[in-house]
Amino acid sequence: MPADHSDPYAFATLGCRAGTTRSSERENSDPIYATSSFSFESAAQAAAVFAGAEDGNIYSRFGNPTVRAFEERLAALEGGERALAFSSGMSAILSVCMSLLKNGDHIVCSRAVFGTTIGLFQGVLPNFGVTTTFVELTSLEAWQRAIEPETKILFVETPSNPLTEIADLAALASLAHANGALLVVDNCFCSPALQQPLAFGADIIVHSATKYLDGQGRCVGGAVVGRAQFINEKLFPFLRAAGPNMSPFNAWVFLKSLETLKIRMAEHSRSAQEIASWLEAHPKVRRVHYPGLASHPQHELAKRQQRAPGGVLSFEVEGGRAAAWRVSDETKLFSITGNLGDTRSIITHPATTTHGRLSDEDKRAMGITEGLLRLSIGLEETSDLLADLDFALSRV
Ligand SMILES: *Cc1c(COP(=O)(O)O)cnc(C)c1O
């Protein structure tokens, strides 16, 4: 897949080097600028920087060198013009909505998105006159039918959570643009190491940096990547006014993590592929959802759109909730948590945790059954993970 940016360096090089600036101390690793504000040489310089006539740092709510380094590195990796960092993935999504939408506007969103995104679109935005229609991710016809004259955003997450369905990004970008809307992609599951939605025509990328961008389960953070004009004129003024900014410490953690993003994502994918194939052949497993399997309905599309299938898969165990909980409890190397994208493998029962607040009808529509388990494959040795799953399944 082409890297759609003008930078001459390849992805791995950008991951290690983009955004780095050295201070007068000549440090080799990026420093943390743990300061809330910045000082000026003189009253006249302060006035010039405040007026925008001179470049300079003012206050860390809207400008900090460590946060900026993370933003520049992520923008380079996504092939985007500019990025802004946020306190969480949700504040990144909220900020995109607040900077693009007004009372009366409408969003079309794939049904199988992160549960809290549904909570934001369904429970919060209607208070401000913004409504959302949820559609079947893989049906272009459903997206088309849901578009109204007031539709400003098509919002999609691909691969979806937890069933790993794949949306056709190029087709959705064309549909959005033909209707005067923007395509916003939550690129959390793939990260730019595996998928660069801007290259397929998407307008805005949102990230939960909490997941693979950190990749080690330490900090909560988010980011938005897009055109400089949108970020400078709409998103940055919202960030400055509302303050959902990322802390310098978290930015430093994420910045360091981007240096290993490419090799981590390759290994997560390699191991997940092996585990998905093994599960598919297991007699107690009814079905495995993983884009890297030939049995996946959008396997070919995933191959065109992603460099690798990613580290998340889900599978349905025979025996419903009791069997799924048993498998969770009998594993030793899979942490029971709702997070994903960690070096440590994770097992989640979506129906009673991440997607537990959805109505039974919504769960049915999304295919979240009682026997479904989601795995986020970490960086432990694959053979140890397989032995652990083999034992857990034998206890059902
Ligand atoms: C976790 C997650 C979010 C929300 O990010 P936070 O950092 O937890 O606020 C959004 N989208 C996806 C796909 C996620 O997995």
XYZ file of N, CA and C in Angstrom, residues 166-379:
642
model
N -14.986 -5.426 7.904
C -14.160 -4.434 7.215
C -15.037 -3.526 6.358
N -14.858 -2.217 6.525
C -15.557 -1.251 5.675
C -14.673 -0.904 4.480
N -15.315 -0.621 3.356
C -14.595 -0.219 2.145
C -14.349 1.293 2.218
N -13.142 1.669 2.607
C -12.858 3.091 2.871
C -12.966 3.949 1.620
N -12.455 3.445 0.500
C -12.496 4.254 -0.730
C -13.946 4.504 -1.150
N -14.789 3.468 -1.040
C -16.196 3.618 -1.431
C -16.910 4.592 -0.495
N -16.622 4.517 0.807
C -17.278 5.423 1.763
C -16.796 6.861 1.578
N -15.518 7.034 1.238
C -15.002 8.388 0.998
C -15.715 8.995 -0.209
N -15.880 8.216 -1.284
C -16.574 8.722 -2.474
C -18.009 9.087 -2.141
N -18.664 8.217 -1.369
C -20.057 8.469 -1.002
C -20.168 9.749 -0.167
N -19.275 9.904 0.792
C -19.295 11.106 1.630
C -19.128 12.349 0.760
N -18.129 12.332 -0.112
C -17.808 13.531 -0.888
C -18.904 13.865 -1.900
N -19.553 12.817 -2.437
C -20.653 13.051 -3.386
C -21.835 13.719 -2.690
N -21.871 13.629 -1.347
C -22.995 14.198 -0.594
C -22.564 15.369 0.289
N -21.424 15.935 -0.003
C -20.968 17.109 0.734
C -20.637 16.832 2.189
N -20.283 15.577 2.505
C -19.945 15.220 3.886
C -18.471 14.814 3.962
N -17.983 14.646 5.179
C -16.601 14.222 5.401
C -16.598 12.799 5.949
N -15.567 12.035 5.560
C -15.411 10.689 6.118
C -14.417 10.746 7.270
N -14.908 10.384 8.471
C -14.073 10.330 9.671
C -13.840 8.852 10.006
N -12.583 8.462 10.136
C -12.246 7.051 10.394
C -11.567 6.915 11.754
N -12.105 6.028 12.583
C -11.450 5.652 13.838
C -10.453 4.546 13.484
N -9.158 4.889 13.484
C -8.123 3.965 13.001
C -7.419 3.233 14.146
N -8.152 3.102 15.241
C -7.581 2.547 16.461
C -7.098 1.101 16.305
N -7.893 0.245 15.650
C -7.571 -1.179 15.595
C -6.335 -1.481 14.744
N -6.121 -0.692 13.707
C -4.988 -0.979 12.808
C -3.760 -0.149 13.138
N -3.988 1.097 13.530
C -2.912 2.076 13.646
C -2.363 2.328 12.239
N -1.633 3.436 12.045
C -1.120 3.714 10.691
C -0.117 2.672 10.203
N 0.395 1.840 11.100
C 1.331 0.798 10.650
C 0.643 -0.204 9.727
N -0.664 -0.395 9.901
C -1.372 -1.395 9.098
C -2.364 -0.777 8.124
N -2.779 0.458 8.373
C -3.825 1.047 7.518
C -3.708 2.565 7.557
N -3.679 3.182 6.370
C -3.594 4.647 6.293
C -4.828 5.173 5.555
N -5.914 5.429 6.295
C -7.192 5.772 5.658
C -7.135 7.031 4.776
N -6.224 7.960 5.060
C -6.156 9.171 4.232
C -5.819 8.806 2.782
N -5.031 7.744 2.607
C -4.640 7.313 1.261
C -5.838 6.776 0.472
N -6.911 6.395 1.175
C -8.121 5.901 0.502
C -9.185 6.993 0.391
N -8.821 8.222 0.746
C -9.753 9.335 0.556
C -10.438 9.813 1.821
N -10.152 9.189 2.974
C -10.753 9.664 4.233
C -10.271 11.084 4.512
N -11.088 11.841 5.242
C -10.754 13.239 5.511
C -10.099 13.425 6.873
N -10.592 12.690 7.863
C -10.122 12.892 9.231
C -9.917 11.524 9.885
N -8.799 11.379 10.603
C -8.529 10.148 11.356
C -8.641 10.477 12.841
N -9.343 9.632 13.589
C -9.308 9.764 15.047
C -8.642 8.520 15.630
N -7.957 8.730 16.752
C -7.250 7.635 17.410
C -7.537 7.620 18.891
N -7.649 6.424 19.451
C -7.447 6.240 20.874
C -5.987 5.828 21.007
N -5.145 6.748 21.458
C -3.719 6.436 21.625
C -3.504 5.426 22.746
N -4.553 5.269 23.571
C -4.552 4.317 24.683
C -4.242 2.894 24.226
N -4.592 2.591 22.990
C -4.487 1.223 22.500
C -3.104 1.004 21.876
N -3.039 0.765 20.556
C -1.754 0.349 19.975
C -0.710 1.463 19.927
N -1.125 2.738 19.901
C -0.107 3.787 19.808
C 0.779 3.732 21.049
N 0.173 3.552 22.224
C 0.961 3.254 23.417
C 1.433 1.802 23.325
N 0.471 0.900 23.220
C 0.800 -0.502 23.003
C 1.301 -1.230 24.234
N 1.399 -0.513 25.356
C 1.908 -1.151 26.560
C 1.003 -0.891 27.761
N -0.235 -0.424 27.462
C -1.260 -0.338 28.488
C -0.989 0.655 29.610
N -0.331 1.775 29.309
C 0.080 2.678 30.388
C -0.758 3.947 30.495
N -1.011 4.621 29.361
C -1.626 5.957 29.406
C -2.893 6.014 28.566
N -3.799 6.917 28.965
C -4.997 7.206 28.177
C -4.716 8.454 27.344
N -5.030 8.387 26.057
C -4.809 9.549 25.190
C -5.528 9.386 23.872
N -5.581 10.457 23.102
C -6.233 10.408 21.793
C -5.583 11.373 20.833
N -5.970 11.277 19.562
C -5.401 12.179 18.559
C -6.327 12.278 17.360
N -6.159 13.385 16.617
C -6.887 13.598 15.370
C -5.851 13.976 14.314
N -5.987 13.393 13.111
C -5.098 13.746 12.002
C -5.965 14.196 10.832
N -5.535 15.253 10.144
C -6.303 15.709 8.986
C -5.609 16.845 8.263
N -6.390 17.536 7.426
C -5.817 18.644 6.662
C -5.482 19.809 7.588
N -4.403 20.515 7.239
C -3.952 21.635 8.071
C -5.062 22.685 8.207
N -5.803 22.921 7.123
C -6.842 23.956 7.184
C -7.920 23.608 8.212
N -8.386 22.374 8.198
C -9.398 21.948 9.178
C -8.836 22.063 10.601
N -7.613 21.606 10.780
C -7.049 21.607 12.138
C -6.772 23.024 12.616
N -6.181 23.836 11.744
C -5.843 25.209 12.152
C -7.088 26.053 12.410
N -8.082 25.914 11.527
C -9.214 26.844 11.585
C -10.368 26.358 12.445
N -10.507 25.021 12.600
C -11.671 24.517 13.344
C -11.278 23.773 14.618
N -10.387 22.785 14.472
C -10.111 21.909 15.619
C -9.238 22.590 16.674
N -8.186 23.277 16.216
C -7.295 23.927 17.188
C -8.030 24.992 18.014
N -8.854 25.851 17.390
C -9.597 26.821 18.209
C -10.487 26.139 19.252
N -11.066 24.965 18.914
C -11.878 24.251 19.909
C -10.996 23.732 21.040
N -9.848 23.147 20.683
C -8.926 22.626 21.708
C -8.505 23.745 22.651
N -8.158 24.892 22.071
C -7.698 26.026 22.878
C -8.800 26.516 23.816
N -10.037 26.529 23.297
C -11.146 27.071 24.086
C -11.657 26.069 25.129
N -11.628 24.778 24.802
C -12.269 23.791 25.684
C -11.274 23.013 26.546
N -10.024 22.875 26.100
C -8.986 22.269 26.937
C -8.968 20.765 27.090
N -9.355 19.984 26.070
C -9.232 18.520 26.201
C -7.837 18.038 25.782
N -6.799 18.734 26.255
C -5.440 18.487 25.753
C -4.761 17.303 26.439
N -3.730 16.795 25.763
C -2.920 15.696 26.297
C -1.824 16.263 27.194
N -1.494 15.532 28.261
C -0.417 15.993 29.145
C 0.939 15.694 28.506
N 1.962 16.504 28.805
C 3.294 16.252 28.240
C 3.818 14.863 28.601
N 3.534 14.400 29.811
C 4.034 13.074 30.189
C 3.441 11.994 29.288
N 2.113 12.036 29.103
C 1.483 11.032 28.247
C 2.012 11.126 26.820
N 2.205 12.366 26.337
C 2.724 12.540 24.974
C 4.108 11.910 24.850
N 4.906 12.029 25.882
C 6.260 11.454 25.859
C 6.196 9.928 25.798
N 5.263 9.343 26.564
C 5.095 7.888 26.538
C 4.691 7.430 25.132
N 3.708 8.117 24.549
C 3.229 7.730 23.210
C 4.313 7.956 22.150
N 5.033 9.048 22.289
C 6.087 9.392 21.329
C 7.118 8.264 21.269
N 7.521 7.790 22.426
C 8.486 6.692 22.503
C 7.899 5.430 21.877
N 6.605 5.186 22.160
C 5.969 3.974 21.647
C 5.894 3.949 20.130
N 5.751 5.126 19.510
C 5.653 5.147 18.047
C 6.931 4.616 17.400
N 8.043 4.646 18.136
C 9.312 4.160 17.586
C 9.272 2.653 17.327
N 8.413 1.941 18.056
C 8.323 0.486 17.875
C 6.990 0.052 17.264
N 6.185 1.010 16.808
C 4.833 0.673 16.334
C 4.860 -0.361 15.202
N 5.734 -0.148 14.228
C 5.736 -1.026 13.047
C 6.048 -2.483 13.433
N 7.090 -2.669 14.225
C 7.440 -4.063 14.559
C 6.424 -4.679 15.508
N 5.851 -3.852 16.400
C 4.826 -4.413 17.294
C 3.613 -4.876 16.503
N 3.125 -4.028 15.581
C 1.916 -4.385 14.834
C 2.143 -5.619 13.954
N 3.344 -5.742 13.403
C 3.649 -6.914 12.576
C 3.591 -8.181 13.434
N 4.132 -8.112 14.639
C 4.165 -9.298 15.506
C 2.774 -9.621 16.076
N 2.013 -8.569 16.478
C 0.629 -8.806 16.929
C -0.136 -9.560 15.833
N 0.022 -9.112 14.593
C -0.719 -9.695 13.469
C -0.268 -11.125 13.196
N 1.038 -11.338 13.211
C 1.553 -12.680 12.929
C 1.013 -13.692 13.944
N 1.065 -13.295 15.217
C 0.634 -14.193 16.271
C -0.886 -14.399 16.229
N -1.634 -13.312 16.000
C -3.104 -13.409 15.934
C -3.533 -14.314 14.782
N -2.814 -14.236 13.667
C -3.140 -15.085 12.509
C -2.996 -16.571 12.880
N -1.918 -16.880 13.566
C -1.672 -18.272 13.962
C -2.764 -18.752 14.936
N -3.124 -17.886 15.871
C -4.131 -18.264 16.868
C -5.520 -18.370 16.235
N -5.837 -17.465 15.309
C -7.141 -17.507 14.631
C -7.280 -18.808 13.840
N -6.230 -19.201 13.134
C -6.281 -20.440 12.341
C -6.446 -21.652 13.254
N -5.754 -21.631 14.390
C -5.848 -22.735 15.349
C -7.262 -22.828 15.927
N -7.820 -21.683 16.312
C -9.171 -21.667 16.879
C -10.197 -22.160 15.867
N -9.998 -21.782 14.604
C -10.968 -22.147 13.565
C -11.086 -23.671 13.441
N -9.998 -24.377 13.753
C -10.005 -25.840 13.636
C -10.436 -26.528 14.939
N -10.703 -25.745 15.987
C -11.022 -26.353 17.289
C -12.492 -26.787 17.353
N -12.774 -28.023 17.801
C -14.154 -28.531 17.787
C -15.120 -27.750 18.690
N -14.623 -27.078 19.721
C -15.544 -26.349 20.607
C -15.774 -24.912 20.174
N -15.162 -24.523 19.052
C -15.307 -23.149 18.560
C -16.237 -23.155 17.350
N -17.307 -22.373 17.463
C -18.306 -22.364 16.410
C -17.848 -21.509 15.221
N -17.211 -20.365 15.557
C -16.875 -19.444 14.479
C -15.760 -18.503 14.927
N -14.866 -18.154 14.026
C -13.797 -17.212 14.342
C -13.933 -16.006 13.414
N -13.850 -14.812 14.001
C -13.911 -13.578 13.212
C -12.517 -12.961 13.195
N -11.857 -13.017 12.053
C -10.521 -12.435 11.922
C -10.268 -12.144 10.436
N -9.913 -10.914 10.092
C -9.784 -10.546 8.667
C -8.721 -11.349 7.927
N -7.800 -11.972 8.656
C -6.739 -12.727 8.007
C -7.152 -14.131 7.592
N -8.355 -14.554 7.967
C -8.831 -15.891 7.591
C -9.554 -15.826 6.244
N -9.334 -16.832 5.413
C -10.011 -16.881 4.108
C -11.526 -16.944 4.296
N -11.980 -17.438 5.459
C -13.421 -17.552 5.721
C -14.055 -16.199 6.075
N -13.246 -15.170 6.310
C -13.791 -13.849 6.658
C -14.461 -13.248 5.427
N -15.709 -12.739 5.574
C -16.450 -12.263 4.397
C -15.748 -11.129 3.628
N -14.943 -10.320 4.311
C -14.238 -9.235 3.596
C -12.723 -9.467 3.573
N -12.337 -10.743 3.493
C -10.910 -11.090 3.515
C -10.125 -10.383 2.393
N -10.700 -10.373 1.189
C -9.991 -9.761 0.046
C -9.873 -8.255 0.215
N -10.954 -7.636 0.677
C -10.933 -6.177 0.920
C -9.885 -5.840 1.984
N -9.839 -6.654 3.039
C -8.849 -6.419 4.099
C -7.441 -6.493 3.532
N -7.206 -7.429 2.629
C -5.869 -7.568 2.048
C -5.491 -6.335 1.222
N -6.494 -5.748 0.545
C -6.226 -4.545 -0.261
C -5.987 -3.321 0.619
N -6.687 -3.274 1.747
C -6.748 -2.050 2.535
C -5.748 -2.018 3.696
N -5.361 -3.186 4.171
C -4.500 -3.268 5.351
C -3.204 -4.007 5.010
N -2.123 -3.600 5.666
C -0.849 -4.304 5.464
C -0.859 -5.669 6.133
N -1.634 -5.799 7.208
C -1.755 -7.074 7.928
C -3.097 -7.040 8.660
N -3.596 -8.210 9.103
C -4.956 -8.265 9.665
C -5.124 -7.670 11.058
N -4.048 -7.436 11.797
C -4.166 -6.829 13.121
C -4.131 -7.842 14.247
N -4.206 -7.343 15.479
C -4.017 -8.174 16.655
C -5.289 -8.563 17.384
N -6.450 -8.163 16.859
C -7.712 -8.453 17.548
C -8.520 -9.475 16.756
N -9.052 -10.457 17.460
C -9.953 -11.422 16.836
C -11.053 -11.746 17.832
N -12.138 -12.291 17.340
C -13.157 -12.764 18.265
C -13.620 -14.134 17.806
N -14.149 -14.906 18.746
C -14.625 -16.247 18.390
C -15.792 -16.631 19.280
N -16.613 -17.514 18.735
C -17.790 -17.936 19.455
C -17.587 -19.359 19.939
N -17.666 -19.514 21.257
C -17.466 -20.837 21.830
C -18.836 -21.510 21.971
N -18.865 -22.822 21.777
C -20.111 -23.585 21.959
C -20.514 -23.526 23.434
N -21.799 -23.234 23.720
C -22.240 -23.295 25.107
C -22.588 -21.964 25.737
N -22.637 -20.892 24.944
C -23.142 -19.610 25.433
C -22.304 -18.965 26.507
N -22.984 -18.179 27.367
C -22.281 -17.376 28.357
C -21.457 -18.210 29.340
N -22.050 -19.326 29.813
C -21.349 -20.136 30.816
C -20.015 -20.625 30.259
N -20.030 -21.080 29.003
C -18.802 -21.601 28.393
C -17.796 -20.467 28.167
N -18.300 -19.319 27.725
C -17.401 -18.186 27.445
C -16.731 -17.706 28.735
N -17.511 -17.619 29.802
C -16.940 -17.184 31.088
C -15.933 -18.215 31.594
N -16.240 -19.488 31.375
C -15.339 -20.552 31.813
C -13.983 -20.419 31.118
N -14.028 -20.212 29.797
C -12.775 -20.050 29.040
C -12.000 -18.847 29.585
N -12.695 -17.728 29.807
C -12.043 -16.529 30.366
C -11.340 -16.859 31.668
N -12.079 -17.548 32.556
C -11.559 -17.780 33.901
C -10.448 -18.827 33.932
N -10.436 -19.720 32.968
C -9.438 -20.802 32.975
C -8.128 -20.397 32.297
N -8.134 -19.305 31.542
C -6.862 -18.887 30.929
C -5.996 -18.233 31.995
N -4.690 -18.355 31.841
C -3.764 -17.730 32.781
C -2.986 -16.598 32.146
N -2.800 -16.667 30.831
C -1.990 -15.645 30.153
C -2.838 -14.539 29.527
N -4.160 -14.660 29.635
C -5.023 -13.618 29.076
C -5.630 -12.817 30.233
N -5.299 -11.538 30.311
C -5.873 -10.697 31.354
C -7.339 -10.453 31.032
N -8.184 -10.482 32.073
C -9.600 -10.156 31.872
C -9.751 -8.655 32.057
N -9.826 -7.924 30.954
C -9.988 -6.471 30.991
C -10.665 -6.027 29.704
N -11.212 -4.841 29.733
C -11.911 -4.336 28.555
C -10.975 -3.667 27.565
N -9.714 -3.516 27.921
C -8.782 -2.798 27.045
C -8.318 -3.701 25.900
N -7.560 -3.152 24.984
C -6.941 -3.941 23.915
C -5.683 -3.209 23.472
N -4.864 -3.914 22.688
C -3.678 -3.268 22.145
C -2.549 -3.148 23.145
N -2.330 -4.188 23.931
C -1.290 -4.202 24.957
C -0.275 -5.292 24.592
N 0.909 -5.234 25.206
C 1.875 -6.334 25.048
C 1.331 -7.602 25.693
N 0.462 -7.432 26.691
C -0.141 -8.563 27.391
C -1.458 -8.932 26.722
N -1.643 -10.188 26.445
C -2.875 -10.623 25.784
C -4.062 -10.414 26.709
N -5.207 -10.157 26.084
C -6.419 -9.780 26.818
C -7.590 -10.601 26.308
N -8.447 -11.024 27.242
C -9.688 -11.715 26.871
C -10.862 -10.909 27.415
N -11.871 -10.722 26.578
C -13.022 -9.894 26.952
C -14.309 -10.605 26.546
N -15.310 -10.548 27.412
C -16.638 -11.064 27.063
C -17.500 -9.851 26.720
N -17.581 -9.491 25.436
C -18.230 -8.226 25.053
C -19.668 -8.086 25.560
N -20.446 -9.171 25.517
C -21.880 -9.072 25.845
C -22.125 -8.578 27.267
N -21.178 -8.833 28.187
C -21.399 -8.409 29.579
C -20.418 -7.330 30.031
N -19.536 -6.844 29.121
C -18.595 -5.787 29.536
C -18.638 -4.613 28.557
N -17.773 -4.652 27.559
C -17.655 -3.499 26.641
C -18.976 -3.153 25.948
N -19.775 -4.148 25.651
C -21.037 -3.908 24.952
C -22.246 -4.230 25.843
N -21.989 -4.328 27.162
C -23.032 -4.740 28.099
C -24.176 -3.759 28.237
N -23.919 -2.498 27.933
C -24.982 -1.505 28.118
C -25.910 -1.384 26.909
N -25.564 -2.092 25.836
C -26.447 -2.069 24.664
C -27.704 -2.896 24.959
N -28.795 -2.527 24.310
C -30.029 -3.311 24.460
C -29.824 -4.678 23.799
N -30.666 -5.651 24.217
C -30.561 -6.983 23.616
C -30.747 -6.907 22.104
N -31.622 -5.997 21.693
C -31.898 -5.848 20.257
C -30.644 -5.345 19.525
N -29.979 -4.323 20.120
C -28.757 -3.807 19.500
C -27.669 -4.878 19.463
N -27.556 -5.646 20.552
C -26.556 -6.720 20.580
C -26.819 -7.723 19.465
N -28.101 -8.065 19.308
C -28.455 -9.018 18.254
C -28.089 -8.456 16.893
N -28.441 -7.177 16.678
C -28.159 -6.546 15.384
C -26.657 -6.501 15.109
N -25.856 -6.360 16.179
C -24.405 -6.284 15.995
C -23.736 -7.653 16.001
N -24.490 -8.690 16.267
C -23.908 -10.040 16.264
C -23.140 -10.375 17.528
N -23.431 -9.642 18.619
C -22.727 -9.914 19.882
C -23.509 -10.931 20.682
N -23.092 -12.186 20.547
C -23.804 -13.279 21.201
C -23.189 -13.543 22.576
N -23.881 -14.373 23.353
C -23.420 -14.693 24.714
C -22.161 -15.568 24.705
N -21.947 -16.300 23.611
C -20.768 -17.164 23.543
C -19.544 -16.488 22.942
N -19.678 -15.194 22.606
C -18.587 -14.509 21.906
C -17.505 -14.022 22.871
N -16.259 -14.285 22.512
C -15.109 -13.782 23.272
C -14.206 -12.984 22.331
N -13.682 -11.875 22.821
C -12.722 -11.099 22.020
C -11.333 -11.289 22.597
N -10.372 -11.515 21.717
C -8.979 -11.620 22.152
C -8.174 -10.477 21.550
N -7.369 -9.838 22.367
C -6.360 -8.912 21.869
C -5.037 -9.641 22.097
N -4.424 -10.053 21.002
C -3.215 -10.882 21.114
C -2.007 -9.980 21.398
N -1.349 -10.275 22.494
C -0.199 -9.466 22.903
C 1.094 -9.938 22.268
N 2.184 -9.731 22.965
C 3.491 -10.066 22.398
C 4.155 -11.231 23.129
